[in-house]
Structures are given as structure tokens and as C-alpha cells.
Amino acid sequence: MTPVELSRTVLHAVRRAVDAGELSVAVPTRAVVARPGPGGCGDYATGIALQLARPAGQTPFRVAEVLRPYLVGADGITDVVLTGPGFLNISLDRAAAGVGLVGEILRRGARYGYAEQPDGRVVQLHCPHDLRAVVVAEASARLLRSQGALVRVTAEGFEDVWASVLGVTVDAVGVAPAELPVNVRPVPVPASETADVMSLGRDAGRWALLHPAPHDRPRTGDEHLVQRESNPLFRVRYAHARARAATRNAADLGFTADPGPVTCTGSGGSGTPTGPVAGTAPGTPTAPLPGTAPGTPTAPTPHADAAPALLAALADHPRVLAAAAEHRAPDRLARHLVAVADAALPFLVTVLPRGGEKPSAAHRARLALAEAVGAVLAGGLDLLGIDAPDHL
């Protein structure tokens, strides 16, 4: 069950309680679900009871008590615990939730986490004559559009070289009327460092400006270009390339992805993978760590919790997109992509059969999860205006 599906399930529970006469409220159009806060438990929590308490004429805790039986009986939900003034903490069937999540990502591809239709919002972003502000505003506009808003970006000044090197554009340039103040103003890049940003090129240059929080001064050195583990952008693109390579190598071995339970990270379900990946020459380094010397046959150590941690990061993607759009904070998406990549790298080495092993349902399920990783990373990088190459 994805967060979107869980939100619909919560709304359905409200509707059933209203139909049964246990609540007298208008069913809202949206139920917010998020990771439990301090004192919470389970996989997700919702404050829908607090939202409905006043119109229902009851306490939030009583509304939560009314809703709990309707949620406990829903498919994919194993338990619902009430905490605080009336928060509903929901535990999911992990295996079923994981399968559903991967299937949803593969169905929606790079648009996973996008709004399904326009929401009627019209947003005007206006920024000063500053390179970083323009890049942040444009990326924020991409995020807002992904969440259903209609967005217009204007700047008080713009340099043509910004478009030719960093691929950034705005809808209009000029001083805005008094009723439209500047509303995108991150810490600017010093004029003396603007040339350094431009020398990084489109992808690394945009990452250098978008990855730091708006109140932090961006680093503009060539550390964004190095292909080693210390570079977050490289880790994200490397994980994407590894995910795409898994699909190509699986095709060579004659199998495709099929979402299913990912029961362990060991190859074939037997534990830690041993032996070379099938289809590779003896001694081929199957998953070199970023930053190791060329030809060094090292790989991220598969951890028993690699798949659950990865699934949790993927499930959080829609929430991150919505929050990044709401707060005009593309840095949130950039950091989330790093978290997804770091969770994915230990898992990706377990996808393909090893030695003389035959492809199994477990391998097909792992490949589906790997393809979901590729879709999320590609979609996230695209929203930042950064290329996601299939080969590195």
C-alpha cells in the first residue's frame, strides 16, 4: 500500500463511519498520512481525527476511536494504535505493502509521486537578479507543477549564459509591481564564484546550487565533478546507472522484473551472495564502490535490512515531493535522492543470480525493486533539471 492508497483508505473509513451514522461530518477531500512523530508507532500516522473533531462535535480521541475499527478491517493494514490527543498510527502488512509500492512505482515510472490532476493553484515565483535564486525558482516551479499547480517564474534580471550553460529559463524578466515582492531569495553565490559554477557545467552546476539548504552558502569547487563516494551527486547517478544495468544484465540472462516479496538480500534467498554474477567473466568486479581504484573488485556489503530500508525511502518519495514543492525547497528533494541512493547501493548487488544459479521469483522481485529505484532517481533528477545517465 502506497501513501496515496493509504490516504484513500483513511477517507474511505471516514465515509463508512458517516454512512453508519457514527460521525456527522463532511468527508474531506484529502487525508494527510506521514511517518509517525515522537511518541508514535507503526508505519504511518494520520491526524484526520483532529481535523474532524470540531465539525463532529466530539473530542479527537473519540473520533479516532470511531475510525479505528474501519481501518483495522482494511486490506493491507495489520494494526491501528491511538496515541496522543487522537493520532491514528497505522501498521501495514510489510510484504503486501512492498509489492504494492513497487508495482505503483513501475506503473507511474518517473512520475511516481506526481499529482494525478491539476489542483487549481496558480503560483507566482519572483526572484532577484541572482544566478542561484533563478535556478532555485525554476526547480521549485518544476516541483510545484508536479503537484498540480500552474506556475509562472519571473526574475528582476537574467543572463543569457545561464540558459546556455545551466539550462535555466524564466517566463519573464523585469521589475515586478509592488504587490509581487521577491519570494525566492536563497543565499546568493558571490560574484567572484559565479564563473566557478558555470565551469561545472549543467548537471554539477545545478546540483551545487540546489543541494544546499537555501540559507547555506553553496560550495562551487570541482568536488561536484569527482567520480567517487564522497560526491553525493555521483552516488545518486551511480545508483541510477547500477539499477539500469541490472535490467540490461537480466535481459541477457533471460528474465524480467515481476513485483513480489523481497524476503532477504541474499542471492536466491539463501543468504549473503557468493560467487560471481551470472553472465560475467571470472574476476569481474560486480559492484565497485564509488571512489575505489579502477579494477578493484569490492562491493557494498549486503545488509539484512537493505530491502526494508530501501522500500521505506521509496515510499517517502511522494511526501518529499509535496513538502519540497510547498516550501519551495528543491534541496529537500536533492537530499532525499541521496538517501534513496545510499539505501539502494547495498541492495543492488543482490539483484542478479550468481555463479551457476538460475533466475528465480526472488530475482525477479529484486529486479522489480531495482527498476523502481531507477524510476525514482531518474524522476527526481529530472525535477532538478539534471540528467540521469544509464551508463557511468
mmCIF file of C-alpha atoms in Angstrom:
data_model
loop_
_atom_site.group_PDB
_atom_site.id
_atom_site.type_symbol
_atom_site.label_atom_id
_atom_site.label_comp_id
_atom_site.label_asym_id
_atom_site.label_seq_id
_atom_site.Cartn_x
_atom_site.Cartn_y
_atom_site.Cartn_z
ATOM 1 C CA MET A 1 0.000 0.000 0.000
ATOM 2 C CA THR A 2 1.436 3.348 -1.055
ATOM 3 C CA PRO A 3 0.908 6.573 0.934
ATOM 4 C CA VAL A 4 -1.599 7.704 -1.693
ATOM 5 C CA GLU A 5 -3.533 4.443 -1.371
ATOM 6 C CA LEU A 6 -3.427 4.682 2.427
ATOM 7 C CA SER A 7 -4.798 8.221 2.263
ATOM 8 C CA ARG A 8 -7.704 6.908 0.201
ATOM 9 C CA THR A 9 -8.228 4.100 2.709
ATOM 10 C CA VAL A 10 -8.439 6.637 5.555
ATOM 11 C CA LEU A 11 -11.009 8.675 3.612
ATOM 12 C CA HIS A 12 -12.981 5.505 2.919
ATOM 13 C CA ALA A 13 -13.010 4.772 6.662
ATOM 14 C CA VAL A 14 -14.392 8.253 7.319
ATOM 15 C CA ARG A 15 -17.051 7.749 4.662
ATOM 16 C CA ARG A 16 -18.090 4.402 6.153
ATOM 17 C CA ALA A 17 -18.347 5.949 9.631
ATOM 18 C CA VAL A 18 -20.504 8.749 8.237
ATOM 19 C CA ASP A 19 -22.746 6.293 6.374
ATOM 20 C CA ALA A 20 -23.139 4.257 9.578
ATOM 21 C CA GLY A 21 -24.251 7.368 11.454
ATOM 22 C CA GLU A 22 -21.275 7.320 13.830
ATOM 23 C CA LEU A 23 -19.926 10.629 12.554
ATOM 24 C CA SER A 24 -21.802 13.646 11.258
ATOM 25 C CA VAL A 25 -19.243 15.457 9.118
ATOM 26 C CA ALA A 26 -18.494 16.279 5.510
ATOM 27 C CA VAL A 27 -15.953 13.779 4.186
ATOM 28 C CA PRO A 28 -12.758 15.728 3.412
ATOM 29 C CA THR A 29 -11.124 15.537 0.008
ATOM 30 C CA ARG A 30 -7.704 14.647 1.394
ATOM 31 C CA ALA A 31 -6.245 12.811 4.363
ATOM 32 C CA VAL A 32 -2.625 13.522 5.198
ATOM 33 C CA VAL A 33 -0.547 10.479 6.142
ATOM 34 C CA ALA A 34 3.084 10.745 7.214
ATOM 35 C CA ARG A 35 5.728 8.941 9.199
ATOM 36 C CA PRO A 36 4.817 8.804 12.915
ATOM 37 C CA GLY A 37 6.182 11.613 15.029
ATOM 38 C CA PRO A 38 7.664 11.379 18.532
ATOM 39 C CA GLY A 39 5.563 9.045 20.645
ATOM 40 C CA GLY A 40 4.012 7.429 17.582
ATOM 41 C CA CYS A 41 4.422 3.919 16.256
ATOM 42 C CA GLY A 42 3.756 1.827 13.168
ATOM 43 C CA ASP A 43 4.491 2.744 9.563
ATOM 44 C CA TYR A 44 2.291 5.825 9.097
ATOM 45 C CA ALA A 45 0.203 8.191 11.191
ATOM 46 C CA THR A 46 -2.691 10.489 10.377
ATOM 47 C CA GLY A 47 -4.265 13.363 12.281
ATOM 48 C CA ILE A 48 -7.581 13.084 10.457
ATOM 49 C CA ALA A 49 -9.410 12.736 13.811
ATOM 50 C CA LEU A 50 -8.075 16.106 14.964
ATOM 51 C CA GLN A 51 -9.272 17.620 11.688
ATOM 52 C CA LEU A 52 -12.789 16.212 12.083
ATOM 53 C CA ALA A 53 -13.261 16.689 15.823
ATOM 54 C CA ARG A 54 -14.791 20.184 15.812
ATOM 55 C CA PRO A 55 -17.286 19.628 12.958
ATOM 56 C CA ALA A 56 -18.210 16.270 14.534
ATOM 57 C CA GLY A 57 -18.791 17.850 17.923
ATOM 58 C CA GLN A 58 -16.609 15.217 19.598
ATOM 59 C CA THR A 59 -13.115 15.005 21.012
ATOM 60 C CA PRO A 60 -10.317 14.000 18.619
ATOM 61 C CA PHE A 61 -9.676 10.848 20.623
ATOM 62 C CA ARG A 62 -13.333 9.812 20.363
ATOM 63 C CA VAL A 63 -13.301 10.399 16.586
ATOM 64 C CA ALA A 64 -10.158 8.262 16.361
ATOM 65 C CA GLU A 65 -11.898 5.511 18.353
ATOM 66 C CA VAL A 66 -14.774 5.586 15.859
ATOM 67 C CA LEU A 67 -12.455 5.351 12.852
ATOM 68 C CA ARG A 68 -10.136 2.644 14.189
ATOM 69 C CA PRO A 69 -12.384 -0.405 13.505
ATOM 70 C CA TYR A 70 -12.909 0.695 9.897
ATOM 71 C CA LEU A 71 -9.160 0.943 9.362
ATOM 72 C CA VAL A 72 -8.233 -2.296 11.117
ATOM 73 C CA GLY A 73 -10.501 -4.227 8.770
ATOM 74 C CA ALA A 74 -8.972 -2.747 5.602
ATOM 75 C CA ASP A 75 -6.773 -4.831 3.326
ATOM 76 C CA GLY A 76 -3.061 -4.329 3.907
ATOM 77 C CA ILE A 77 -3.443 -2.911 7.439
ATOM 78 C CA THR A 78 -2.383 -5.117 10.347
ATOM 79 C CA ASP A 79 -2.924 -2.787 13.315
ATOM 80 C CA VAL A 80 -4.010 0.715 14.294
ATOM 81 C CA VAL A 81 -2.880 2.302 17.574
ATOM 82 C CA LEU A 82 -4.232 5.538 19.060
ATOM 83 C CA THR A 83 -1.681 7.922 20.575
ATOM 84 C CA GLY A 84 -1.663 11.466 21.909
ATOM 85 C CA PRO A 85 -4.827 13.530 21.506
ATOM 86 C CA GLY A 86 -6.124 11.314 18.703
ATOM 87 C CA PHE A 87 -3.451 10.308 16.199
ATOM 88 C CA LEU A 88 -4.085 7.060 14.334
ATOM 89 C CA ASN A 89 -0.834 5.101 13.973
ATOM 90 C CA ILE A 90 -1.126 2.525 11.209
ATOM 91 C CA SER A 91 0.948 -0.620 10.752
ATOM 92 C CA LEU A 92 0.969 -2.188 7.291
ATOM 93 C CA ASP A 93 1.434 -5.712 6.032
ATOM 94 C CA ARG A 94 5.071 -5.186 5.046
ATOM 95 C CA ALA A 95 5.216 -7.834 2.317
ATOM 96 C CA ALA A 96 1.969 -6.730 0.677
ATOM 97 C CA ALA A 97 2.841 -3.064 1.093
ATOM 98 C CA GLY A 98 6.223 -3.559 -0.543
ATOM 99 C CA VAL A 99 4.770 -5.403 -3.530
ATOM 100 C CA GLY A 100 2.095 -2.750 -3.989
ATOM 101 C CA LEU A 101 4.598 0.072 -3.685
ATOM 102 C CA VAL A 102 6.949 -1.374 -6.300
ATOM 103 C CA GLY A 103 4.043 -2.058 -8.647
ATOM 104 C CA GLU A 104 2.798 1.515 -8.262
ATOM 105 C CA ILE A 105 6.248 2.967 -8.991
ATOM 106 C CA LEU A 106 6.695 0.789 -12.080
ATOM 107 C CA ARG A 107 3.219 1.781 -13.289
ATOM 108 C CA ARG A 108 3.838 5.505 -12.901
ATOM 109 C CA GLY A 109 7.538 5.495 -13.753
ATOM 110 C CA ALA A 110 9.372 8.780 -13.354
ATOM 111 C CA ARG A 111 6.044 10.465 -12.499
ATOM 112 C CA TYR A 112 5.641 8.497 -9.262
ATOM 113 C CA GLY A 113 4.719 10.991 -6.562
ATOM 114 C CA TYR A 114 3.129 13.446 -9.022
ATOM 115 C CA ALA A 115 -0.397 14.762 -8.526
ATOM 116 C CA GLU A 116 -2.862 12.917 -10.733
ATOM 117 C CA GLN A 117 -4.551 16.117 -11.904
ATOM 118 C CA PRO A 118 -4.241 19.928 -11.615
ATOM 119 C CA ASP A 119 -5.361 21.266 -8.248
ATOM 120 C CA GLY A 120 -6.323 24.766 -9.385
ATOM 121 C CA ARG A 121 -3.461 26.606 -7.671
ATOM 122 C CA VAL A 122 -1.773 29.477 -9.502
ATOM 123 C CA VAL A 123 1.668 30.310 -8.082
ATOM 124 C CA GLN A 124 3.885 33.247 -9.000
ATOM 125 C CA LEU A 125 7.576 32.922 -8.154
ATOM 126 C CA HIS A 126 9.656 36.103 -8.372
ATOM 127 C CA CYS A 127 13.399 36.206 -7.734
ATOM 128 C CA PRO A 128 16.180 38.800 -7.801
ATOM 129 C CA HIS A 129 18.852 39.164 -10.461
ATOM 130 C CA ASP A 130 20.915 36.321 -8.995
ATOM 131 C CA LEU A 131 22.052 33.026 -10.531
ATOM 132 C CA ARG A 132 21.234 30.793 -7.576
ATOM 133 C CA ALA A 133 17.851 32.404 -6.990
ATOM 134 C CA VAL A 134 16.852 31.815 -10.614
ATOM 135 C CA VAL A 135 17.939 28.161 -10.523
ATOM 136 C CA VAL A 136 16.122 27.547 -7.222
ATOM 137 C CA ALA A 137 12.987 29.277 -8.516
ATOM 138 C CA GLU A 138 12.959 27.225 -11.715
ATOM 139 C CA ALA A 139 13.441 23.946 -9.829
ATOM 140 C CA SER A 140 10.727 24.969 -7.365
ATOM 141 C CA ALA A 141 8.425 25.607 -10.313
ATOM 142 C CA ARG A 142 9.092 22.093 -11.621
ATOM 143 C CA LEU A 143 8.194 20.686 -8.213
ATOM 144 C CA LEU A 144 5.029 22.764 -7.919
ATOM 145 C CA ARG A 145 3.904 21.679 -11.379
ATOM 146 C CA SER A 146 4.477 18.055 -10.391
ATOM 147 C CA GLN A 147 1.969 18.639 -7.581
ATOM 148 C CA GLY A 148 -0.700 20.084 -9.855
ATOM 149 C CA ALA A 149 -0.026 23.827 -9.658
ATOM 150 C CA LEU A 150 0.153 26.309 -12.517
ATOM 151 C CA VAL A 151 3.383 28.275 -12.055
ATOM 152 C CA ARG A 152 4.937 31.385 -13.536
ATOM 153 C CA VAL A 153 8.573 32.328 -12.829
ATOM 154 C CA THR A 154 9.865 35.879 -13.201
ATOM 155 C CA ALA A 155 13.208 37.456 -12.353
ATOM 156 C CA GLU A 156 14.401 41.021 -11.899
ATOM 157 C CA GLY A 157 17.375 40.230 -14.113
ATOM 158 C CA PHE A 158 18.654 37.338 -16.212
ATOM 159 C CA GLU A 159 21.840 36.486 -18.109
ATOM 160 C CA ASP A 160 21.649 34.544 -21.369
ATOM 161 C CA VAL A 161 24.691 32.477 -20.400
ATOM 162 C CA TRP A 162 22.666 30.983 -17.516
ATOM 163 C CA ALA A 163 20.326 29.426 -20.050
ATOM 164 C CA SER A 164 23.061 28.194 -22.391
ATOM 165 C CA VAL A 165 25.215 26.626 -19.654
ATOM 166 C CA LEU A 166 22.799 25.602 -16.883
ATOM 167 C CA GLY A 167 19.639 25.245 -18.983
ATOM 168 C CA VAL A 168 17.655 27.542 -16.695
ATOM 169 C CA THR A 169 14.749 29.604 -18.047
ATOM 170 C CA VAL A 170 12.185 32.074 -16.719
ATOM 171 C CA ASP A 171 8.851 33.255 -18.088
ATOM 172 C CA ALA A 172 9.574 36.978 -17.895
ATOM 173 C CA VAL A 173 12.322 39.398 -16.828
ATOM 174 C CA GLY A 174 11.872 42.804 -15.238
ATOM 175 C CA VAL A 175 10.986 44.666 -12.070
ATOM 176 C CA ALA A 176 7.731 43.322 -10.681
ATOM 177 C CA PRO A 177 4.928 45.527 -9.375
ATOM 178 C CA ALA A 178 4.855 46.344 -5.678
ATOM 179 C CA GLU A 179 2.202 43.699 -4.999
ATOM 180 C CA LEU A 180 4.593 40.984 -6.220
ATOM 181 C CA PRO A 181 7.600 41.006 -3.880
ATOM 182 C CA VAL A 182 10.621 38.774 -4.277
ATOM 183 C CA ASN A 183 9.636 35.417 -2.749
ATOM 184 C CA VAL A 184 12.615 33.250 -3.721
ATOM 185 C CA ARG A 185 15.834 34.533 -2.192
ATOM 186 C CA PRO A 186 18.416 31.890 -1.181
ATOM 187 C CA VAL A 187 21.897 32.866 -0.043
ATOM 188 C CA PRO A 188 23.488 34.042 -3.309
ATOM 189 C CA VAL A 189 26.658 32.817 -4.920
ATOM 190 C CA PRO A 190 29.350 35.503 -4.532
ATOM 191 C CA ALA A 191 30.037 37.270 -7.815
ATOM 192 C CA SER A 192 33.621 36.058 -7.653
ATOM 193 C CA GLU A 193 32.415 32.417 -7.704
ATOM 194 C CA THR A 194 29.827 32.646 -10.488
ATOM 195 C CA ALA A 195 32.411 31.603 -13.070
ATOM 196 C CA ASP A 196 33.256 28.565 -10.924
ATOM 197 C CA VAL A 197 29.618 27.432 -11.016
ATOM 198 C CA MET A 198 29.452 27.879 -14.774
ATOM 199 C CA SER A 199 32.653 25.864 -15.236
ATOM 200 C CA LEU A 200 30.983 22.864 -13.563
ATOM 201 C CA GLY A 201 28.540 22.518 -16.458
ATOM 202 C CA ARG A 202 24.808 21.976 -16.364
ATOM 203 C CA ASP A 203 24.412 18.950 -14.091
ATOM 204 C CA ALA A 204 27.097 19.588 -11.471
ATOM 205 C CA GLY A 205 26.436 23.333 -11.562
ATOM 206 C CA ARG A 206 22.741 22.918 -10.860
ATOM 207 C CA TRP A 207 23.452 20.367 -8.119
ATOM 208 C CA ALA A 208 25.939 22.732 -6.459
ATOM 209 C CA LEU A 209 23.227 25.403 -6.250
ATOM 210 C CA LEU A 210 20.262 23.158 -5.354
ATOM 211 C CA HIS A 211 21.676 20.611 -2.894
ATOM 212 C CA PRO A 212 22.468 23.037 -0.030
ATOM 213 C CA ALA A 213 19.601 24.471 2.023
ATOM 214 C CA PRO A 214 18.598 27.988 0.908
ATOM 215 C CA HIS A 215 20.212 29.548 3.995
ATOM 216 C CA ASP A 216 23.536 27.777 3.368
ATOM 217 C CA ARG A 217 26.252 29.130 1.108
ATOM 218 C CA PRO A 218 26.832 26.718 -1.794
ATOM 219 C CA ARG A 219 30.204 25.128 -2.479
ATOM 220 C CA THR A 220 31.334 25.803 -6.021
ATOM 221 C CA GLY A 221 34.507 23.735 -6.287
ATOM 222 C CA ASP A 222 35.226 20.749 -8.506
ATOM 223 C CA GLU A 223 34.245 18.296 -5.738
ATOM 224 C CA HIS A 224 30.916 18.067 -7.593
ATOM 225 C CA LEU A 225 32.701 16.559 -10.608
ATOM 226 C CA VAL A 226 34.749 13.818 -8.985
ATOM 227 C CA GLN A 227 33.514 10.276 -9.518
ATOM 228 C CA ARG A 228 33.954 8.901 -6.044
ATOM 229 C CA GLU A 229 31.893 8.081 -2.983
ATOM 230 C CA SER A 230 32.477 11.460 -1.337
ATOM 231 C CA ASN A 231 30.396 13.170 -4.058
ATOM 232 C CA PRO A 232 26.638 12.891 -3.327
ATOM 233 C CA LEU A 233 25.685 13.663 -6.943
ATOM 234 C CA PHE A 234 27.911 10.849 -8.177
ATOM 235 C CA ARG A 235 26.347 8.405 -5.698
ATOM 236 C CA VAL A 236 22.862 9.269 -6.935
ATOM 237 C CA ARG A 237 23.762 8.919 -10.599
ATOM 238 C CA TYR A 238 25.849 5.811 -9.929
ATOM 239 C CA ALA A 239 22.912 4.113 -8.162
ATOM 240 C CA HIS A 240 20.686 5.009 -11.124
ATOM 241 C CA ALA A 241 23.193 3.583 -13.591
ATOM 242 C CA ARG A 242 23.511 0.407 -11.493
ATOM 243 C CA ALA A 243 19.725 -0.013 -11.494
ATOM 244 C CA ARG A 244 19.573 0.381 -15.278
ATOM 245 C CA ALA A 245 22.476 -2.045 -15.690
ATOM 246 C CA ALA A 246 20.573 -4.636 -13.659
ATOM 247 C CA THR A 247 17.737 -4.518 -16.198
ATOM 248 C CA ARG A 248 20.128 -4.921 -19.133
ATOM 249 C CA ASN A 249 22.013 -7.781 -17.499
ATOM 250 C CA ALA A 250 18.792 -9.541 -16.513
ATOM 251 C CA ALA A 251 17.621 -9.380 -20.133
ATOM 252 C CA ASP A 252 20.878 -11.054 -21.170
ATOM 253 C CA LEU A 253 20.114 -13.807 -18.642
ATOM 254 C CA GLY A 254 16.566 -14.197 -19.941
ATOM 255 C CA PHE A 255 14.408 -12.824 -17.132
ATOM 256 C CA THR A 256 12.410 -9.690 -16.428
ATOM 257 C CA ALA A 257 11.034 -7.873 -13.410
ATOM 258 C CA ASP A 258 7.949 -9.051 -11.527
ATOM 259 C CA PRO A 259 6.994 -7.331 -8.243
ATOM 260 C CA GLY A 260 6.911 -9.743 -5.341
ATOM 261 C CA PRO A 261 8.038 -10.133 -1.740
ATOM 262 C CA VAL A 262 11.729 -9.403 -1.269
ATOM 263 C CA THR A 263 12.313 -11.814 1.571
ATOM 264 C CA CYS A 264 16.053 -11.327 2.044
ATOM 265 C CA THR A 265 19.005 -9.685 0.393
ATOM 266 C CA GLY A 266 20.939 -12.851 -0.193
ATOM 267 C CA SER A 267 21.113 -14.274 -3.710
ATOM 268 C CA GLY A 268 18.424 -16.858 -4.381
ATOM 269 C CA GLY A 269 17.097 -16.453 -0.861
ATOM 270 C CA SER A 270 19.958 -18.438 0.648
ATOM 271 C CA GLY A 271 21.819 -15.685 2.467
ATOM 272 C CA THR A 272 24.763 -13.499 1.561
ATOM 273 C CA PRO A 273 25.554 -13.761 -2.148
ATOM 274 C CA THR A 274 28.697 -15.620 -3.060
ATOM 275 C CA GLY A 275 30.387 -16.199 -6.380
ATOM 276 C CA PRO A 276 30.403 -14.032 -9.497
ATOM 277 C CA VAL A 277 27.250 -12.632 -11.017
ATOM 278 C CA ALA A 278 25.946 -14.918 -13.729
ATOM 279 C CA GLY A 279 26.920 -13.815 -17.206
ATOM 280 C CA THR A 280 30.111 -12.038 -16.138
ATOM 281 C CA ALA A 281 33.652 -13.161 -16.693
ATOM 282 C CA PRO A 282 35.519 -14.675 -13.734
ATOM 283 C CA GLY A 283 37.092 -11.973 -11.606
ATOM 284 C CA THR A 284 34.837 -9.217 -12.957
ATOM 285 C CA PRO A 285 34.187 -6.637 -10.213
ATOM 286 C CA THR A 286 30.396 -6.853 -9.974
ATOM 287 C CA ALA A 287 29.802 -3.690 -7.952
ATOM 288 C CA PRO A 288 32.850 -1.466 -7.420
ATOM 289 C CA LEU A 289 32.419 1.048 -4.675
ATOM 290 C CA PRO A 290 32.446 4.634 -5.920
ATOM 291 C CA GLY A 291 35.846 6.067 -5.180
ATOM 292 C CA THR A 292 37.812 2.830 -5.318
ATOM 293 C CA ALA A 293 40.646 2.422 -7.763
ATOM 294 C CA PRO A 294 39.664 1.132 -11.230
ATOM 295 C CA GLY A 295 39.501 -2.659 -11.292
ATOM 296 C CA THR A 296 39.237 -3.048 -7.519
ATOM 297 C CA PRO A 297 36.736 -5.908 -7.008
ATOM 298 C CA THR A 298 34.998 -4.537 -3.951
ATOM 299 C CA ALA A 299 31.285 -4.143 -3.396
ATOM 300 C CA PRO A 300 28.909 -2.681 -0.842
ATOM 301 C CA THR A 301 28.260 -5.287 1.804
ATOM 302 C CA PRO A 302 24.670 -6.567 1.535
ATOM 303 C CA HIS A 303 22.835 -5.943 4.798
ATOM 304 C CA ALA A 304 19.865 -7.939 6.022
ATOM 305 C CA ASP A 305 17.784 -4.755 6.248
ATOM 306 C CA ALA A 306 18.740 -3.366 2.837
ATOM 307 C CA ALA A 307 15.366 -4.029 1.185
ATOM 308 C CA PRO A 308 13.139 -2.701 4.039
ATOM 309 C CA ALA A 309 15.235 0.459 4.356
ATOM 310 C CA LEU A 310 15.079 0.960 0.609
ATOM 311 C CA LEU A 311 11.315 0.408 0.463
ATOM 312 C CA ALA A 312 10.835 2.949 3.248
ATOM 313 C CA ALA A 313 12.867 5.541 1.327
ATOM 314 C CA LEU A 314 10.883 4.916 -1.862
ATOM 315 C CA ALA A 315 7.565 5.110 -0.007
ATOM 316 C CA ASP A 316 8.589 8.524 1.342
ATOM 317 C CA HIS A 317 9.121 9.970 -2.137
ATOM 318 C CA PRO A 318 5.593 11.424 -2.655
ATOM 319 C CA ARG A 319 5.712 13.144 0.737
ATOM 320 C CA VAL A 320 9.139 14.622 -0.050
ATOM 321 C CA LEU A 321 7.940 15.953 -3.410
ATOM 322 C CA ALA A 322 4.894 17.566 -1.800
ATOM 323 C CA ALA A 323 6.953 19.141 1.000
ATOM 324 C CA ALA A 324 9.676 20.361 -1.363
ATOM 325 C CA ALA A 325 7.032 21.983 -3.550
ATOM 326 C CA GLU A 326 5.150 23.555 -0.642
ATOM 327 C CA HIS A 327 8.279 25.086 0.877
ATOM 328 C CA ARG A 328 9.973 25.963 -2.449
ATOM 329 C CA ALA A 329 12.863 23.800 -1.264
ATOM 330 C CA PRO A 330 14.417 21.649 -4.009
ATOM 331 C CA ASP A 331 17.242 20.904 -1.563
ATOM 332 C CA ARG A 332 14.833 18.557 0.230
ATOM 333 C CA LEU A 333 14.448 16.508 -2.927
ATOM 334 C CA ALA A 334 18.202 16.504 -3.551
ATOM 335 C CA ARG A 335 18.927 15.165 -0.069
ATOM 336 C CA HIS A 336 16.159 12.593 -0.414
ATOM 337 C CA LEU A 337 17.692 11.293 -3.640
ATOM 338 C CA VAL A 338 20.987 10.840 -1.800
ATOM 339 C CA ALA A 339 19.145 8.863 0.891
ATOM 340 C CA VAL A 340 17.493 6.650 -1.745
ATOM 341 C CA ALA A 341 20.824 6.040 -3.471
ATOM 342 C CA ASP A 342 22.591 5.202 -0.212
ATOM 343 C CA ALA A 343 19.815 2.737 0.675
ATOM 344 C CA ALA A 344 19.885 1.248 -2.832
ATOM 345 C CA LEU A 345 23.598 0.588 -3.276
ATOM 346 C CA PRO A 346 23.855 -2.271 -0.724
ATOM 347 C CA PHE A 347 20.717 -3.828 -2.244
ATOM 348 C CA LEU A 348 21.623 -3.597 -5.918
ATOM 349 C CA VAL A 349 24.482 -6.092 -5.586
ATOM 350 C CA THR A 350 21.923 -8.779 -4.674
ATOM 351 C CA VAL A 351 19.684 -8.479 -7.728
ATOM 352 C CA LEU A 352 21.298 -10.848 -10.268
ATOM 353 C CA PRO A 353 21.937 -14.591 -9.937
ATOM 354 C CA ARG A 354 25.484 -15.608 -9.066
ATOM 355 C CA GLY A 355 27.618 -18.400 -10.370
ATOM 356 C CA GLY A 356 25.507 -21.196 -11.843
ATOM 357 C CA GLU A 357 22.342 -20.049 -10.093
ATOM 358 C CA LYS A 358 19.106 -19.997 -12.105
ATOM 359 C CA PRO A 359 16.899 -16.878 -12.132
ATOM 360 C CA SER A 360 14.069 -17.310 -9.642
ATOM 361 C CA ALA A 361 10.977 -15.447 -8.447
ATOM 362 C CA ALA A 362 13.198 -13.821 -5.814
ATOM 363 C CA HIS A 363 15.484 -12.431 -8.521
ATOM 364 C CA ARG A 364 12.515 -11.121 -10.494
ATOM 365 C CA ALA A 365 11.169 -9.402 -7.364
ATOM 366 C CA ARG A 366 14.560 -7.838 -6.642
ATOM 367 C CA LEU A 367 14.852 -6.677 -10.236
ATOM 368 C CA ALA A 368 11.445 -5.010 -9.935
ATOM 369 C CA LEU A 369 12.650 -3.165 -6.843
ATOM 370 C CA ALA A 370 15.840 -2.153 -8.660
ATOM 371 C CA GLU A 371 13.791 -0.789 -11.558
ATOM 372 C CA ALA A 372 11.673 1.158 -9.061
ATOM 373 C CA VAL A 373 14.885 2.701 -7.729
ATOM 374 C CA GLY A 374 15.877 3.713 -11.241
ATOM 375 C CA ALA A 375 12.487 5.317 -11.867
ATOM 376 C CA VAL A 376 12.530 7.345 -8.642
ATOM 377 C CA LEU A 377 16.106 8.562 -9.115
ATOM 378 C CA ALA A 378 15.524 9.454 -12.778
ATOM 379 C CA GLY A 379 12.300 11.292 -11.967
ATOM 380 C CA GLY A 380 13.851 13.172 -9.068
ATOM 381 C CA LEU A 381 16.908 14.247 -11.027
ATOM 382 C CA ASP A 382 14.686 15.401 -13.880
ATOM 383 C CA LEU A 383 12.760 17.654 -11.493
ATOM 384 C CA LEU A 384 16.082 19.207 -10.537
ATOM 385 C CA GLY A 385 16.951 19.652 -14.219
ATOM 386 C CA ILE A 386 19.796 17.124 -14.016
ATOM 387 C CA ASP A 387 20.486 14.279 -16.425
ATOM 388 C CA ALA A 388 20.314 10.649 -15.218
ATOM 389 C CA PRO A 389 22.677 8.695 -17.487
ATOM 390 C CA ASP A 390 22.217 4.955 -17.954
ATOM 391 C CA HIS A 391 25.980 4.442 -18.058
ATOM 392 C CA LEU A 392 28.722 5.897 -15.864
#
